[in-house]
Coordinates of N, CA and C in Angstrom, one line a residue:
M1 N 71.0 120.9 22.4 CA 70.3 122.2 22.4 C 71.1 123.2 23.2
T2 N 71.3 124.4 22.7 CA 72.0 125.4 23.4 C 71.1 126.6 23.7
L3 N 71.4 127.1 24.8 CA 70.6 128.3 25.3 C 71.2 129.6 24.9
E4 N 70.5 130.4 24.2 CA 71.0 131.7 23.7 C 70.5 132.7 24.7
I5 N 71.5 133.4 25.3 CA 71.2 134.5 26.2 C 71.5 135.8 25.5
K6 N 70.5 136.6 25.3 CA 70.7 137.9 24.5 C 70.9 139.0 25.5
P7 N 71.7 140.0 25.0 CA 71.9 141.2 25.8 C 70.6 141.9 26.0
F8 N 70.5 142.7 27.1 CA 69.3 143.6 27.3 C 69.7 145.0 27.6
K9 N 68.8 145.9 27.7 CA 69.1 147.3 28.0 C 68.3 147.8 29.2
I10 N 69.0 148.6 29.9 CA 68.4 149.4 31.0 C 68.5 150.9 30.5
R11 N 67.4 151.4 30.1 CA 67.4 152.7 29.4 C 68.2 152.5 28.1
D12 N 69.3 153.3 28.0 CA 70.1 153.3 26.8 C 71.4 152.5 27.0
I13 N 71.5 151.8 28.2 CA 72.8 151.1 28.5 C 72.6 149.6 28.2
E14 N 73.4 149.1 27.3 CA 73.3 147.7 27.0 C 74.1 146.8 28.0
I15 N 73.4 145.8 28.5 CA 74.0 144.9 29.4 C 74.4 143.6 28.7
D16 N 75.7 143.4 28.5 CA 76.2 142.3 27.7 C 77.6 141.9 28.2
P17 N 77.8 140.7 28.7 CA 76.8 139.7 28.8 C 75.6 140.0 29.7
P18 N 74.4 139.4 29.5 CA 73.2 139.8 30.2 C 73.2 139.2 31.6
L19 N 74.2 139.5 32.4 CA 74.4 139.0 33.8 C 74.7 140.2 34.7
I20 N 74.0 140.2 35.8 CA 74.2 141.3 36.8 C 74.9 140.7 38.1
L21 N 75.9 141.3 38.5 CA 76.6 140.9 39.7 C 75.8 141.3 41.0
S22 N 75.4 140.3 41.8 CA 74.6 140.6 43.0 C 75.5 141.4 44.0
P23 N 74.9 142.4 44.6 CA 75.6 143.1 45.7 C 75.7 142.3 46.9
M24 N 76.9 141.9 47.3 CA 77.1 141.1 48.5 C 78.1 141.8 49.4
A25 N 77.6 142.1 50.6 CA 78.5 142.8 51.6 C 79.7 142.0 51.9
G26 N 80.9 142.6 51.8 CA 82.1 141.9 52.2 C 82.6 141.0 51.1
V27 N 81.9 140.9 49.9 CA 82.4 140.1 48.8 C 82.6 140.9 47.5
T28 N 81.7 141.7 47.1 CA 81.8 142.4 45.8 C 82.5 143.7 45.9
D29 N 83.8 143.6 46.4 CA 84.6 144.8 46.5 C 85.2 145.0 45.1
V30 N 86.0 146.1 45.0 CA 86.5 146.5 43.7 C 87.4 145.4 43.0
S31 N 88.2 144.7 43.8 CA 89.1 143.7 43.3 C 88.3 142.5 42.7
F32 N 87.3 142.1 43.4 CA 86.4 141.0 42.9 C 85.6 141.4 41.7
R33 N 85.1 142.6 41.7 CA 84.3 143.0 40.5 C 85.2 143.1 39.3
R34 N 86.4 143.7 39.4 CA 87.3 143.8 38.3 C 87.7 142.5 37.7
L35 N 88.0 141.6 38.6 CA 88.4 140.2 38.2 C 87.2 139.6 37.3
L36 N 86.0 139.6 37.8 CA 84.9 139.1 37.1 C 84.7 139.8 35.7
K37 N 84.8 141.1 35.8 CA 84.6 141.9 34.5 C 85.7 141.5 33.5
R38 N 86.9 141.4 33.9 CA 88.0 141.1 33.0 C 87.8 139.7 32.4
C39 N 87.2 138.8 33.1 CA 86.9 137.5 32.6 C 85.7 137.4 31.8
G40 N 85.0 138.5 31.6 CA 83.8 138.5 30.9 C 82.6 137.9 31.6
G41 N 82.6 137.9 32.9 CA 81.6 137.2 33.7 C 80.3 138.0 34.0
V42 N 80.4 139.3 33.9 CA 79.2 140.1 34.2 C 79.1 141.3 33.2
G43 N 77.8 141.7 32.9 CA 77.6 142.9 32.1 C 77.3 144.1 32.9
L44 N 76.9 143.9 34.2 CA 76.6 145.1 35.0 C 77.2 144.7 36.4
S45 N 78.1 145.6 36.9 CA 78.7 145.4 38.2 C 77.9 146.3 39.2
V46 N 77.8 145.8 40.4 CA 77.1 146.5 41.5 C 77.9 146.5 42.7
S47 N 77.9 147.7 43.4 CA 78.7 147.8 44.6 C 78.2 146.9 45.7
E48 N 78.9 146.8 46.8 CA 78.4 146.2 48.0 C 77.3 147.1 48.5
F49 N 76.4 146.6 49.4 CA 75.4 147.4 50.0 C 76.1 148.5 50.8
I50 N 75.8 149.7 50.6 CA 76.4 150.8 51.2 C 75.4 151.6 52.1
S51 N 75.8 151.8 53.4 CA 74.9 152.5 54.3 C 74.8 153.9 54.0
V52 N 73.6 154.4 53.9 CA 73.4 155.9 53.7 C 73.9 156.7 54.9
E53 N 73.8 156.1 56.1 CA 74.3 156.9 57.2 C 75.8 157.1 57.1
G54 N 76.5 156.1 56.8 CA 78.0 156.2 56.6 C 78.3 157.1 55.4
L55 N 77.6 156.9 54.3 CA 77.9 157.7 53.1 C 77.7 159.2 53.3
T56 N 76.6 159.5 53.9 CA 76.2 161.0 54.1 C 77.0 161.6 55.3
R57 N 77.7 160.8 56.0 CA 78.6 161.3 57.1 C 80.1 161.2 56.7
S58 N 80.3 160.9 55.5 CA 81.7 160.8 54.9 C 82.5 159.7 55.6
N59 N 81.9 158.6 56.0 CA 82.6 157.5 56.6 C 83.6 156.9 55.6
P60 N 84.9 156.8 55.9 CA 85.8 156.2 55.0 C 85.5 154.9 54.4
K61 N 84.9 154.0 55.3 CA 84.5 152.6 54.8 C 83.5 152.7 53.7
S62 N 82.5 153.6 53.9 CA 81.4 153.7 52.9 C 81.9 154.3 51.6
K63 N 82.8 155.3 51.7 CA 83.4 155.8 50.5 C 84.3 154.8 49.8
R64 N 85.0 154.0 50.5 CA 85.8 152.9 49.9 C 84.9 151.9 49.2
Q65 N 83.7 151.6 49.8 CA 82.8 150.6 49.1 C 82.3 151.1 47.8
M66 N 82.2 152.4 47.6 CA 81.7 153.0 46.4 C 82.8 153.2 45.3
R67 N 84.0 152.9 45.7 CA 85.1 153.1 44.7 C 85.0 152.1 43.5
F68 N 85.2 152.6 42.3 CA 85.2 151.8 41.2 C 86.1 152.3 40.1
Y69 N 86.4 151.5 39.1 CA 87.3 151.9 38.0 C 86.5 152.0 36.7
P70 N 86.9 152.9 35.8 CA 86.1 153.0 34.5 C 85.9 151.7 33.8
D71 N 86.9 150.8 33.9 CA 86.7 149.5 33.1 C 85.6 148.6 33.7
E72 N 85.0 149.0 34.9 CA 83.9 148.3 35.5 C 82.5 148.7 34.9
R73 N 82.5 149.8 34.1 CA 81.2 150.3 33.6 C 80.6 149.2 32.7
P74 N 79.3 149.2 32.7 CA 78.3 149.9 33.5 C 78.4 149.5 35.0
F75 N 78.2 150.4 35.9 CA 78.4 150.2 37.3 C 77.2 150.8 38.0
A76 N 76.7 150.1 39.1 CA 75.6 150.6 39.9 C 76.0 150.6 41.3
V77 N 75.4 151.6 42.1 CA 75.7 151.7 43.5 C 74.4 151.3 44.2
Q78 N 74.5 150.4 45.2 CA 73.3 150.0 45.9 C 73.4 150.5 47.4
I79 N 72.4 151.3 47.8 CA 72.4 151.9 49.1 C 71.3 151.3 49.9
F80 N 71.5 151.4 51.3 CA 70.4 151.0 52.2 C 70.3 152.0 53.3
G81 N 69.1 152.2 53.9 CA 68.9 153.0 55.0 C 67.4 153.2 55.3
G82 N 67.1 153.9 56.4 CA 65.7 153.9 56.8 C 65.1 155.3 56.8
Q83 N 66.0 156.3 56.5 CA 65.5 157.7 56.5 C 65.4 158.2 55.0
P84 N 64.2 158.6 54.5 CA 64.1 159.1 53.2 C 65.0 160.2 52.8
E85 N 65.2 161.2 53.7 CA 66.1 162.3 53.4 C 67.5 161.9 53.2
R86 N 68.0 161.0 54.1 CA 69.4 160.5 53.9 C 69.5 159.6 52.7
M87 N 68.5 158.9 52.3 CA 68.5 158.1 51.1 C 68.7 159.0 49.9
R88 N 67.9 160.2 49.9 CA 68.1 161.1 48.8 C 69.5 161.7 48.7
M89 N 70.0 162.1 49.9 CA 71.4 162.6 49.9 C 72.4 161.6 49.4
A90 N 72.3 160.4 49.8 CA 73.2 159.3 49.4 C 73.1 159.1 47.9
A91 N 71.9 159.1 47.4 CA 71.7 158.9 46.0 C 72.3 160.0 45.2
E92 N 72.2 161.2 45.6 CA 72.9 162.3 45.0 C 74.4 162.2 45.0
L93 N 74.9 161.8 46.2 CA 76.3 161.6 46.3 C 76.8 160.5 45.3
S94 N 76.0 159.4 45.2 CA 76.3 158.4 44.3 C 76.4 158.8 42.8
L95 N 75.5 159.7 42.4 CA 75.4 160.2 41.1 C 76.7 161.1 40.8
I96 N 77.1 161.8 41.8 CA 78.3 162.7 41.6 C 79.5 161.8 41.5
H97 N 79.6 160.7 42.3 CA 80.7 159.8 42.3 C 80.9 159.0 41.0
I98 N 79.8 158.5 40.5 CA 79.9 157.6 39.3 C 79.7 158.4 38.1

């Protein structure tokens, strides 16, 4: 018996293969994500957890964590923080970036 895993969609974006890379701080950097994508291992790549404080203050590390290449698409950015206004700002920055 074989298990058939079918692609799925998030809005109009097809995720195929139907696997999402978990965001892991210190692990899912751009090199790791690209390697997995090239091997056909994931359908959706996700950034490391990115601090909204660092991102909204133009911290170089936070900007580096958001870096991606077109061949990683579809790509998602995962942010964390405790202040709603900073979360909004970081989400807007993420949309501009990707």
